[in-house]
mmCIF file of C-alpha atoms and ligand atoms in Angstrom:
data_model
loop_
_atom_site.group_PDB
_atom_site.id
_atom_site.type_symbol
_atom_site.label_atom_id
_atom_site.label_comp_id
_atom_site.label_asym_id
_atom_site.label_seq_id
_atom_site.Cartn_x
_atom_site.Cartn_y
_atom_site.Cartn_z
ATOM 1 C CA UNK A 1 15.432 26.054 -17.074
ATOM 2 C CA UNK A 2 13.654 25.442 -20.405
ATOM 3 C CA UNK A 3 11.951 22.193 -19.418
ATOM 4 C CA UNK A 4 8.198 22.039 -18.992
ATOM 5 C CA UNK A 5 6.222 20.201 -16.325
ATOM 6 C CA UNK A 6 4.502 16.980 -17.416
ATOM 7 C CA UNK A 7 1.401 16.249 -15.397
ATOM 8 C CA UNK A 8 -1.145 13.429 -15.397
ATOM 9 C CA UNK A 9 -4.653 14.633 -14.659
ATOM 10 C CA UNK A 10 -7.853 12.804 -13.786
ATOM 11 C CA UNK A 11 -9.726 13.185 -17.104
ATOM 12 C CA UNK A 12 -12.922 11.341 -16.117
ATOM 13 C CA UNK A 13 -14.198 9.098 -13.356
ATOM 14 C CA UNK A 14 -14.025 5.345 -13.999
ATOM 15 C CA UNK A 15 -17.038 3.062 -13.802
ATOM 16 C CA UNK A 16 -15.570 -0.242 -12.666
ATOM 17 C CA UNK A 17 -11.983 -0.785 -13.786
ATOM 18 C CA UNK A 18 -10.077 2.386 -14.707
ATOM 19 C CA UNK A 19 -8.960 2.703 -18.337
ATOM 20 C CA UNK A 20 -6.295 4.828 -20.060
ATOM 21 C CA UNK A 21 -9.064 7.304 -21.058
ATOM 22 C CA UNK A 22 -9.587 8.237 -17.398
ATOM 23 C CA UNK A 23 -6.140 9.909 -17.409
ATOM 24 C CA UNK A 24 -4.706 12.793 -19.432
ATOM 25 C CA UNK A 25 -1.031 13.718 -19.854
ATOM 26 C CA UNK A 26 -0.508 17.478 -20.258
ATOM 27 C CA UNK A 27 2.425 19.883 -20.422
ATOM 28 C CA UNK A 28 2.527 23.003 -18.292
ATOM 29 C CA UNK A 29 5.095 25.709 -17.530
ATOM 30 C CA UNK A 30 7.376 25.001 -14.573
ATOM 31 C CA UNK A 31 5.803 26.307 -11.367
ATOM 32 C CA UNK A 32 7.734 28.915 -9.358
ATOM 33 C CA UNK A 33 8.247 28.437 -5.607
ATOM 34 C CA UNK A 34 6.967 31.173 -3.298
ATOM 35 C CA UNK A 35 8.442 32.195 0.039
ATOM 36 C CA UNK A 36 8.894 29.088 2.242
ATOM 37 C CA UNK A 37 8.508 26.738 -0.731
ATOM 38 C CA UNK A 38 10.805 24.637 -2.913
ATOM 39 C CA UNK A 39 10.691 23.462 -6.528
ATOM 40 C CA UNK A 40 11.162 19.689 -6.799
ATOM 41 C CA UNK A 41 12.158 17.494 -9.697
ATOM 42 C CA UNK A 42 10.226 14.297 -8.998
ATOM 43 C CA UNK A 43 12.440 11.212 -9.009
ATOM 44 C CA UNK A 44 10.001 8.492 -7.871
ATOM 45 C CA UNK A 45 6.211 8.335 -7.710
ATOM 46 C CA UNK A 46 4.442 5.765 -5.554
ATOM 47 C CA UNK A 47 1.407 3.982 -7.025
ATOM 48 C CA UNK A 48 -0.947 2.699 -4.328
ATOM 49 C CA UNK A 49 -4.370 1.017 -4.249
ATOM 50 C CA UNK A 50 -5.961 3.920 -2.281
ATOM 51 C CA UNK A 51 -5.718 6.085 -5.409
ATOM 52 C CA UNK A 52 -8.623 4.123 -6.931
ATOM 53 C CA UNK A 53 -10.923 5.435 -4.172
ATOM 54 C CA UNK A 54 -9.780 9.010 -4.801
ATOM 55 C CA UNK A 55 -10.981 8.689 -8.432
ATOM 56 C CA UNK A 56 -14.580 8.177 -7.252
ATOM 57 C CA UNK A 57 -16.874 11.092 -6.420
ATOM 58 C CA UNK A 58 -17.854 11.637 -2.799
ATOM 59 C CA UNK A 59 -15.760 11.723 0.331
ATOM 60 C CA UNK A 60 -14.660 8.490 1.998
ATOM 61 C CA UNK A 61 -11.863 8.934 4.551
ATOM 62 C CA UNK A 62 -10.318 11.558 2.244
ATOM 63 C CA UNK A 63 -11.551 14.018 -0.367
ATOM 64 C CA UNK A 64 -11.829 12.802 -3.988
ATOM 65 C CA UNK A 65 -9.564 14.139 -6.736
ATOM 66 C CA UNK A 66 -11.546 16.595 -8.848
ATOM 67 C CA UNK A 67 -11.745 16.050 -12.608
ATOM 68 C CA UNK A 68 -8.962 18.089 -14.220
ATOM 69 C CA UNK A 69 -6.777 17.936 -11.103
ATOM 70 C CA UNK A 70 -3.408 16.229 -11.028
ATOM 71 C CA UNK A 71 -3.541 12.637 -9.730
ATOM 72 C CA UNK A 72 -2.409 12.508 -6.121
ATOM 73 C CA UNK A 73 0.496 10.441 -4.828
ATOM 74 C CA UNK A 74 3.527 10.129 -2.596
ATOM 75 C CA UNK A 75 6.784 11.162 -4.249
ATOM 76 C CA UNK A 76 10.511 11.428 -3.739
ATOM 77 C CA UNK A 77 12.021 14.526 -5.327
ATOM 78 C CA UNK A 78 15.239 16.502 -5.604
ATOM 79 C CA UNK A 79 15.215 20.198 -4.694
ATOM 80 C CA UNK A 80 16.088 22.252 -7.789
ATOM 81 C CA UNK A 81 15.232 25.659 -6.306
ATOM 82 C CA UNK A 82 14.726 26.549 -2.670
ATOM 83 C CA UNK A 83 13.064 29.472 -0.965
ATOM 84 C CA UNK A 84 13.077 27.703 2.389
ATOM 85 C CA UNK A 85 16.037 28.041 4.777
ATOM 86 C CA UNK A 86 16.121 24.319 5.690
ATOM 87 C CA UNK A 87 16.453 23.048 2.120
ATOM 88 C CA UNK A 88 19.258 23.474 -0.391
ATOM 89 C CA UNK A 89 19.518 22.629 -4.072
ATOM 90 C CA UNK A 90 20.277 18.907 -4.394
ATOM 91 C CA UNK A 91 18.508 17.795 -1.208
ATOM 92 C CA UNK A 92 16.343 14.699 -1.690
ATOM 93 C CA UNK A 93 12.983 14.808 0.071
ATOM 94 C CA UNK A 94 9.783 12.876 0.623
ATOM 95 C CA UNK A 95 6.714 14.819 -0.498
ATOM 96 C CA UNK A 96 3.105 14.245 -1.516
ATOM 97 C CA UNK A 97 3.291 15.962 -4.871
ATOM 98 C CA UNK A 98 1.338 13.736 -7.252
ATOM 99 C CA UNK A 99 1.695 12.407 -10.791
ATOM 100 C CA UNK A 100 3.937 15.100 -12.294
ATOM 101 C CA UNK A 101 7.567 15.647 -13.191
ATOM 102 C CA UNK A 102 8.072 18.885 -11.199
ATOM 103 C CA UNK A 103 6.195 20.246 -8.209
ATOM 104 C CA UNK A 104 6.218 23.139 -5.797
ATOM 105 C CA UNK A 105 5.949 22.083 -2.166
ATOM 106 C CA UNK A 106 5.874 23.867 1.166
ATOM 107 C CA UNK A 107 9.120 23.252 3.013
ATOM 108 C CA UNK A 108 7.202 22.467 6.189
ATOM 109 C CA UNK A 109 5.511 19.485 4.490
ATOM 110 C CA UNK A 110 8.779 17.783 3.444
ATOM 111 C CA UNK A 111 11.026 15.193 5.064
ATOM 112 C CA UNK A 112 14.702 15.149 4.081
ATOM 113 C CA UNK A 113 16.022 11.728 3.036
ATOM 114 C CA UNK A 114 19.547 10.400 3.414
ATOM 115 C CA UNK A 115 20.454 8.665 0.119
ATOM 116 C CA UNK A 116 23.427 6.981 1.819
ATOM 117 C CA UNK A 117 21.180 5.272 4.413
ATOM 118 C CA UNK A 118 18.851 3.417 1.999
ATOM 119 C CA UNK A 119 17.732 3.613 -1.639
ATOM 120 C CA UNK A 120 15.473 6.675 -1.624
ATOM 121 C CA UNK A 121 12.600 4.798 -3.316
ATOM 122 C CA UNK A 122 12.190 2.764 -0.099
ATOM 123 C CA UNK A 123 10.752 5.900 1.524
ATOM 124 C CA UNK A 124 7.640 5.091 -0.557
ATOM 125 C CA UNK A 125 7.590 1.402 0.355
ATOM 126 C CA UNK A 126 9.089 -0.677 3.125
ATOM 127 C CA UNK A 127 10.390 2.407 5.004
ATOM 128 C CA UNK A 128 7.388 4.528 4.065
ATOM 129 C CA UNK A 129 3.601 4.519 4.257
ATOM 130 C CA UNK A 130 3.021 0.839 3.252
ATOM 131 C CA UNK A 131 5.684 -0.483 5.634
ATOM 132 C CA UNK A 132 4.287 1.667 8.409
ATOM 133 C CA UNK A 133 0.769 0.399 7.687
ATOM 134 C CA UNK A 134 1.975 -3.179 8.110
ATOM 135 C CA UNK A 135 3.900 -2.408 11.300
ATOM 136 C CA UNK A 136 1.232 -0.375 13.085
ATOM 137 C CA UNK A 137 -1.770 -2.415 11.935
ATOM 138 C CA UNK A 138 -0.225 -5.774 12.781
ATOM 139 C CA UNK A 139 1.344 -4.861 16.113
ATOM 140 C CA UNK A 140 -1.405 -2.594 17.459
ATOM 141 C CA UNK A 141 -4.512 -4.484 16.317
ATOM 142 C CA UNK A 142 -3.242 -7.945 15.384
ATOM 143 C CA UNK A 143 -0.917 -8.341 18.382
ATOM 144 C CA UNK A 144 0.598 -11.658 17.231
ATOM 145 C CA UNK A 145 1.902 -13.969 19.972
ATOM 146 C CA UNK A 146 4.612 -16.629 19.662
ATOM 147 C CA UNK A 147 3.204 -19.803 18.142
ATOM 148 C CA UNK A 148 0.068 -18.157 16.754
ATOM 149 C CA UNK A 149 -0.891 -18.352 13.069
ATOM 150 C CA UNK A 150 -0.939 -15.051 11.163
ATOM 151 C CA UNK A 151 -2.430 -15.012 7.664
ATOM 152 C CA UNK A 152 -2.015 -12.136 5.225
ATOM 153 C CA UNK A 153 -3.252 -11.697 1.647
ATOM 154 C CA UNK A 154 -1.493 -9.747 -1.130
ATOM 155 C CA UNK A 155 1.542 -11.259 0.596
ATOM 156 C CA UNK A 156 4.132 -10.367 -2.051
ATOM 157 C CA UNK A 157 3.062 -6.712 -2.020
ATOM 158 C CA UNK A 158 4.273 -3.690 -0.133
ATOM 159 C CA UNK A 159 2.080 -4.132 2.951
ATOM 160 C CA UNK A 160 1.620 -7.911 2.985
ATOM 161 C CA UNK A 161 5.301 -8.779 2.624
ATOM 162 C CA UNK A 162 6.135 -6.688 5.697
ATOM 163 C CA UNK A 163 3.195 -8.081 7.705
ATOM 164 C CA UNK A 164 4.341 -11.704 7.327
ATOM 165 C CA UNK A 165 7.978 -10.962 8.083
ATOM 166 C CA UNK A 166 7.155 -8.899 11.177
ATOM 167 C CA UNK A 167 4.802 -11.670 12.336
ATOM 168 C CA UNK A 168 7.722 -14.099 12.110
ATOM 169 C CA UNK A 169 9.989 -11.737 14.048
ATOM 170 C CA UNK A 170 7.335 -11.805 16.800
ATOM 171 C CA UNK A 171 7.484 -15.609 16.875
ATOM 172 C CA UNK A 172 4.269 -16.320 14.977
ATOM 173 C CA UNK A 173 3.747 -18.690 12.058
ATOM 174 C CA UNK A 174 3.230 -16.666 8.846
ATOM 175 C CA UNK A 175 0.938 -17.920 6.088
ATOM 176 C CA UNK A 176 0.757 -15.843 2.913
ATOM 177 C CA UNK A 177 -1.881 -15.706 0.212
ATOM 178 C CA UNK A 178 -0.719 -14.554 -3.225
ATOM 179 C CA UNK A 179 -1.738 -14.741 -6.874
ATOM 180 C CA UNK A 180 0.222 -17.164 -9.074
ATOM 181 C CA UNK A 181 3.178 -19.532 -8.765
ATOM 182 C CA UNK A 182 5.913 -16.912 -9.120
ATOM 183 C CA UNK A 183 4.606 -14.695 -6.330
ATOM 184 C CA UNK A 184 3.960 -17.733 -4.105
ATOM 185 C CA UNK A 185 7.531 -18.997 -4.588
ATOM 186 C CA UNK A 186 8.895 -15.548 -3.706
ATOM 187 C CA UNK A 187 6.792 -15.315 -0.530
ATOM 188 C CA UNK A 188 7.883 -18.749 0.681
ATOM 189 C CA UNK A 189 11.508 -18.921 -0.524
ATOM 190 C CA UNK A 190 12.682 -15.286 -0.432
ATOM 191 C CA UNK A 191 10.537 -13.795 2.325
ATOM 192 C CA UNK A 192 10.621 -16.947 4.465
ATOM 193 C CA UNK A 193 6.899 -17.338 5.177
ATOM 194 C CA UNK A 194 6.076 -20.747 6.664
ATOM 195 C CA UNK A 195 3.436 -21.503 4.028
ATOM 196 C CA UNK A 196 1.797 -19.814 1.067
ATOM 197 C CA UNK A 197 -1.419 -20.472 -0.830
ATOM 198 C CA UNK A 198 -2.417 -19.316 -4.323
ATOM 199 C CA UNK A 199 -5.841 -17.648 -4.195
ATOM 200 C CA UNK A 200 -6.312 -18.379 -7.892
ATOM 201 C CA UNK A 201 -6.218 -22.173 -7.316
ATOM 202 C CA UNK A 202 -9.565 -23.903 -7.852
ATOM 203 C CA UNK A 203 -9.349 -25.563 -4.411
ATOM 204 C CA UNK A 204 -8.003 -22.443 -2.655
ATOM 205 C CA UNK A 205 -10.262 -22.761 0.467
ATOM 206 C CA UNK A 206 -9.147 -26.383 1.017
ATOM 207 C CA UNK A 207 -5.478 -25.464 0.507
ATOM 208 C CA UNK A 208 -5.784 -22.592 2.989
ATOM 209 C CA UNK A 209 -7.364 -24.907 5.565
ATOM 210 C CA UNK A 210 -4.514 -27.392 5.120
ATOM 211 C CA UNK A 211 -1.952 -24.587 5.523
ATOM 212 C CA UNK A 212 -3.558 -23.524 8.828
ATOM 213 C CA UNK A 213 -3.998 -26.790 10.796
ATOM 214 C CA UNK A 214 -4.410 -24.863 14.080
ATOM 215 C CA UNK A 215 -6.798 -22.286 12.624
ATOM 216 C CA UNK A 216 -6.061 -18.550 12.239
ATOM 217 C CA UNK A 217 -5.325 -16.227 15.172
ATOM 218 C CA UNK A 218 -4.611 -13.047 13.197
ATOM 219 C CA UNK A 219 -5.884 -12.316 9.705
ATOM 220 C CA UNK A 220 -4.464 -9.109 8.234
ATOM 221 C CA UNK A 221 -7.141 -8.197 5.686
ATOM 222 C CA UNK A 222 -5.833 -6.581 2.490
ATOM 223 C CA UNK A 223 -8.239 -7.863 -0.164
ATOM 224 C CA UNK A 224 -11.744 -8.994 0.911
ATOM 225 C CA UNK A 225 -13.907 -10.883 -1.618
ATOM 226 C CA UNK A 226 -13.468 -14.666 -2.031
ATOM 227 C CA UNK A 227 -10.250 -14.603 0.034
ATOM 228 C CA UNK A 228 -12.190 -13.332 3.056
ATOM 229 C CA UNK A 229 -14.841 -16.023 2.446
ATOM 230 C CA UNK A 230 -12.139 -18.703 2.703
ATOM 231 C CA UNK A 231 -10.481 -17.174 5.767
ATOM 232 C CA UNK A 232 -13.579 -16.473 7.857
ATOM 233 C CA UNK A 233 -14.515 -20.079 8.783
ATOM 234 C CA UNK A 234 -10.921 -20.703 9.924
ATOM 235 C CA UNK A 235 -10.736 -17.843 12.462
ATOM 236 C CA UNK A 236 -10.108 -19.108 15.995
ATOM 237 C CA UNK A 237 -11.889 -17.871 19.113
ATOM 238 C CA UNK A 238 -10.494 -14.420 20.010
ATOM 239 C CA UNK A 239 -8.936 -13.981 16.540
ATOM 240 C CA UNK A 240 -7.940 -10.426 15.599
ATOM 241 C CA UNK A 241 -8.607 -9.019 12.112
ATOM 242 C CA UNK A 242 -6.942 -5.690 11.264
ATOM 243 C CA UNK A 243 -8.980 -4.542 8.239
ATOM 244 C CA UNK A 244 -6.410 -2.676 6.183
ATOM 245 C CA UNK A 245 -7.715 -2.880 2.624
ATOM 246 C CA UNK A 246 -10.354 -4.451 0.385
ATOM 247 C CA UNK A 247 -8.705 -4.272 -3.014
ATOM 248 C CA UNK A 248 -10.889 -7.040 -4.493
ATOM 249 C CA UNK A 249 -13.851 -4.654 -4.373
ATOM 250 C CA UNK A 250 -12.250 -1.283 -5.243
ATOM 251 C CA UNK A 251 -13.412 -1.551 -8.884
ATOM 252 C CA UNK A 252 -16.982 -2.565 -8.006
ATOM 253 C CA UNK A 253 -19.422 -0.098 -9.525
ATOM 254 C CA UNK A 254 -22.368 -1.372 -7.427
ATOM 255 C CA UNK A 255 -22.942 -3.734 -4.491
ATOM 256 C CA UNK A 256 -22.658 -7.381 -5.564
ATOM 257 C CA UNK A 257 -25.974 -9.264 -5.604
ATOM 258 C CA UNK A 258 -26.425 -12.179 -3.241
ATOM 259 C CA UNK A 259 -28.007 -13.292 0.011
ATOM 260 C CA UNK A 260 -27.611 -11.068 3.061
ATOM 261 C CA UNK A 261 -24.768 -12.783 4.941
ATOM 262 C CA UNK A 262 -24.435 -10.138 7.628
ATOM 263 C CA UNK A 263 -26.556 -11.932 10.294
ATOM 264 C CA UNK A 264 -24.435 -15.091 9.952
ATOM 265 C CA UNK A 265 -21.195 -13.114 10.096
ATOM 266 C CA UNK A 266 -22.353 -11.217 13.181
ATOM 267 C CA UNK A 267 -23.382 -14.461 14.888
ATOM 268 C CA UNK A 268 -19.831 -15.761 14.416
ATOM 269 C CA UNK A 269 -18.274 -12.452 15.539
ATOM 270 C CA UNK A 270 -20.289 -12.851 18.723
ATOM 271 C CA UNK A 271 -19.872 -16.566 19.375
ATOM 272 C CA UNK A 272 -16.150 -16.677 18.508
ATOM 273 C CA UNK A 273 -15.361 -13.337 20.237
ATOM 274 C CA UNK A 274 -13.745 -11.969 17.070
ATOM 275 C CA UNK A 275 -12.110 -8.556 16.930
ATOM 276 C CA UNK A 276 -12.589 -7.002 13.479
ATOM 277 C CA UNK A 277 -11.073 -3.519 13.464
ATOM 278 C CA UNK A 278 -10.597 -1.203 10.473
ATOM 279 C CA UNK A 279 -7.867 1.411 10.423
ATOM 280 C CA UNK A 280 -6.207 4.099 8.338
ATOM 281 C CA UNK A 281 -2.484 4.130 9.048
ATOM 282 C CA UNK A 282 -2.281 7.819 9.939
ATOM 283 C CA UNK A 283 -4.204 7.224 13.197
ATOM 284 C CA UNK A 284 -1.027 5.569 14.510
ATOM 285 C CA UNK A 285 1.378 8.332 13.464
ATOM 286 C CA UNK A 286 2.836 8.584 16.978
ATOM 287 C CA UNK A 287 4.446 5.176 16.261
ATOM 288 C CA UNK A 288 6.436 6.497 13.284
ATOM 289 C CA UNK A 289 9.742 7.018 15.123
ATOM 290 C CA UNK A 290 9.628 3.482 16.568
ATOM 291 C CA UNK A 291 8.738 2.090 13.137
ATOM 292 C CA UNK A 292 11.589 3.920 11.389
ATOM 293 C CA UNK A 293 14.113 2.645 13.921
ATOM 294 C CA UNK A 294 12.898 -0.952 14.192
ATOM 295 C CA UNK A 295 12.249 -1.640 10.518
ATOM 296 C CA UNK A 296 15.570 -0.092 9.436
ATOM 297 C CA UNK A 297 17.299 -2.434 11.920
ATOM 298 C CA UNK A 298 15.334 -5.463 10.648
ATOM 299 C CA UNK A 299 16.306 -4.630 7.054
ATOM 300 C CA UNK A 300 19.953 -4.262 8.082
ATOM 301 C CA UNK A 301 19.881 -7.649 9.872
ATOM 302 C CA UNK A 302 18.170 -9.347 6.900
ATOM 303 C CA UNK A 303 15.021 -10.146 8.919
ATOM 304 C CA UNK A 304 12.912 -7.945 6.625
ATOM 305 C CA UNK A 305 13.370 -8.090 2.861
ATOM 306 C CA UNK A 306 11.505 -6.114 0.259
ATOM 307 C CA UNK A 307 10.868 -6.162 -3.453
ATOM 308 C CA UNK A 308 10.221 -3.135 -5.644
ATOM 309 C CA UNK A 309 8.495 -3.196 -9.017
ATOM 310 C CA UNK A 310 9.928 -0.123 -10.759
ATOM 311 C CA UNK A 311 8.434 1.112 -14.039
ATOM 312 C CA UNK A 312 10.124 3.827 -16.062
ATOM 313 C CA UNK A 313 8.635 7.151 -17.117
ATOM 314 C CA UNK A 314 5.716 9.220 -15.837
ATOM 315 C CA UNK A 315 3.676 8.306 -18.918
ATOM 316 C CA UNK A 316 3.760 4.632 -17.802
ATOM 317 C CA UNK A 317 1.887 5.446 -14.569
ATOM 318 C CA UNK A 318 -1.740 4.947 -15.745
ATOM 319 C CA UNK A 319 -1.124 1.478 -17.234
ATOM 320 C CA UNK A 320 0.937 0.409 -14.211
ATOM 321 C CA UNK A 321 -1.779 1.627 -11.842
ATOM 322 C CA UNK A 322 -4.506 -0.224 -13.781
ATOM 323 C CA UNK A 323 -2.330 -3.356 -13.510
ATOM 324 C CA UNK A 324 -1.936 -2.931 -9.741
ATOM 325 C CA UNK A 325 -5.683 -3.385 -9.298
ATOM 326 C CA UNK A 326 -5.427 -6.631 -11.306
ATOM 327 C CA UNK A 327 -2.402 -8.013 -9.455
ATOM 328 C CA UNK A 328 0.028 -7.384 -12.331
ATOM 329 C CA UNK A 329 2.581 -5.650 -10.060
ATOM 330 C CA UNK A 330 5.153 -7.817 -8.321
ATOM 331 C CA UNK A 331 6.344 -5.937 -5.228
ATOM 332 C CA UNK A 332 5.999 -2.291 -4.238
ATOM 333 C CA UNK A 333 4.959 -0.431 -7.399
ATOM 334 C CA UNK A 334 7.015 2.714 -8.036
ATOM 335 C CA UNK A 335 7.423 4.889 -11.135
ATOM 336 C CA UNK A 336 10.928 6.204 -11.843
ATOM 337 C CA UNK A 337 10.025 9.672 -13.109
ATOM 338 C CA UNK A 338 13.619 10.894 -13.513
ATOM 339 C CA UNK A 339 17.025 9.276 -13.128
HETATM 340 P P1 LIG B 1 0.193 -4.458 -3.318
HETATM 341 O O1 LIG B 1 0.021 -5.657 -2.448
HETATM 342 O O2 LIG B 1 1.568 -4.070 -3.698
HETATM 343 O O3 LIG B 1 -0.650 -4.620 -4.657
HETATM 344 C C1 LIG B 1 -1.951 -5.003 -4.652
HETATM 345 C C2 LIG B 1 -2.075 -6.544 -4.693
HETATM 346 O O4 LIG B 1 -3.390 -6.911 -4.356
HETATM 347 C C3 LIG B 1 -1.899 -7.122 -6.102
HETATM 348 O O5 LIG B 1 -0.563 -7.265 -6.498
HETATM 349 C C4 LIG B 1 -2.611 -8.452 -5.960
HETATM 350 O O6 LIG B 1 -1.708 -9.417 -5.437
HETATM 351 C C5 LIG B 1 -3.662 -8.174 -4.888
HETATM 352 N N1 LIG B 1 -4.995 -8.190 -5.486
HETATM 353 C C6 LIG B 1 -5.480 -7.333 -6.404
HETATM 354 N N2 LIG B 1 -6.746 -7.678 -6.728
HETATM 355 C C7 LIG B 1 -7.046 -8.769 -5.973
HETATM 356 C C8 LIG B 1 -8.183 -9.592 -5.838
HETATM 357 N N3 LIG B 1 -9.293 -9.345 -6.559
HETATM 358 N N4 LIG B 1 -8.162 -10.632 -4.966
HETATM 359 C C9 LIG B 1 -7.041 -10.879 -4.247
HETATM 360 N N5 LIG B 1 -5.910 -10.142 -4.337
HETATM 361 C C10 LIG B 1 -5.927 -9.099 -5.182
HETATM 362 O O7 LIG B 1 -0.539 -3.228 -2.606
HETATM 363 P P2 LIG B 1 -0.246 -2.604 -1.173
HETATM 364 O O8 LIG B 1 0.166 -1.202 -1.376
HETATM 365 O O9 LIG B 1 0.630 -3.506 -0.404
HETATM 366 O O10 LIG B 1 -1.702 -2.574 -0.505
HETATM 367 C C11 LIG B 1 -2.280 -3.757 0.023
HETATM 368 C C12 LIG B 1 -3.626 -3.382 0.660
HETATM 369 O O11 LIG B 1 -3.392 -2.490 1.760
HETATM 370 C C13 LIG B 1 -4.595 -2.649 -0.267
HETATM 371 O O12 LIG B 1 -5.898 -3.107 -0.042
HETATM 372 C C14 LIG B 1 -4.482 -1.192 0.164
HETATM 373 O O13 LIG B 1 -5.627 -0.454 -0.142
HETATM 374 C C15 LIG B 1 -4.263 -1.374 1.656
HETATM 375 N N6 LIG B 1 -3.632 -0.249 2.352
HETATM 376 C C16 LIG B 1 -4.302 0.292 3.422
HETATM 377 C C17 LIG B 1 -3.737 1.293 4.175
HETATM 378 C C18 LIG B 1 -4.472 1.812 5.388
HETATM 379 O O14 LIG B 1 -4.060 2.807 5.990
HETATM 380 N N7 LIG B 1 -5.540 1.168 5.805
HETATM 381 C C19 LIG B 1 -2.492 1.827 3.814
HETATM 382 C C20 LIG B 1 -1.803 1.246 2.717
HETATM 383 C C21 LIG B 1 -2.397 0.200 1.995
HETATM 384 P P3 LIG B 1 -1.831 -10.968 -5.866
HETATM 385 O O15 LIG B 1 -1.475 -11.018 -7.321
HETATM 386 O O16 LIG B 1 -0.875 -11.641 -4.969
HETATM 387 O O17 LIG B 1 -3.247 -11.364 -5.635
#
């Protein structure tokens, strides 16, 4: 094989919003698989909000990417050379290879995909980590009951779209929050949410209140910031808040100035008996088999729909990722690295 490996490295750490200069595209010789490993041609690369945290120094719930290292990410790849008995040339697998066109992976870390069961890119979205996050976070922490109101932000995205649809399957009323008319129309008309509110509207808090006449029983937190400010007063007694993500603050370089609102928030947590519970999806990994079975069935029955935003070419990844943090993606953001 005469091809070389194209890789996108972390060139520098961003201060605030990432820019193209924080990434570097390089060429490298194709890596060779060792015993028990396979060489993959990457077909799809998942772009996800968590990658912004990995670009910062210092450990959060995972180690940062070092400067000069390849950007990390979930991938779907085709085996082009195998030195593992369970994998043959041509097999399509889920791996965590990163922003590159070829990768060596340990066979033990891979999951074989069945291209006849579902488009393989869905292993990075509705049938993968984001879909699982929605399923486990909503059902384990949110525990929606029939007739309750479930609100989710970033509702047209990979996690939010699944949260609202699963809430409806459980008999709850789903209210989405999304940015702009096109995303709002999709959430209401295509995904079947009961109501949707545009967080960019000047009177967003009033619109949200009108969309939730019985208050909010479950708020699936994906964004934080002004959206959280509008949601918080509407939480009912015994409301549950799975804290999944805070994308509105991922680009903050320093804490925002302002009065200390923590005492007031804690008073309300106490007096309204609120459950506010953060989570990282992997803590629920024992639920993966149930998730895979149930969500595949819901997709087959049309109860869960999904939208992918596919951009072409590895070199498009930095710009697409920068856009994700600004809400420019529309659906699960995936890079098609090879046909
Ligand atoms: P996504 O919804 O496909 O894309 C991100 C969306 O966030 C954007 O399209 C935008 O939608 C919205 N957004 C961006 N900046 C915003 C802002 N300042 N205010 C309000 N909305 C903003 O992404 P995703 O993969 O589904 O992830 C959603 C959230 O889940 C993220 O916070 C992510 O970090 C989190 N997550 C957590 C876990 C976990 O284990 N805890 C796992 C996966 C994902 P609009 O244009 O509609 O505003």
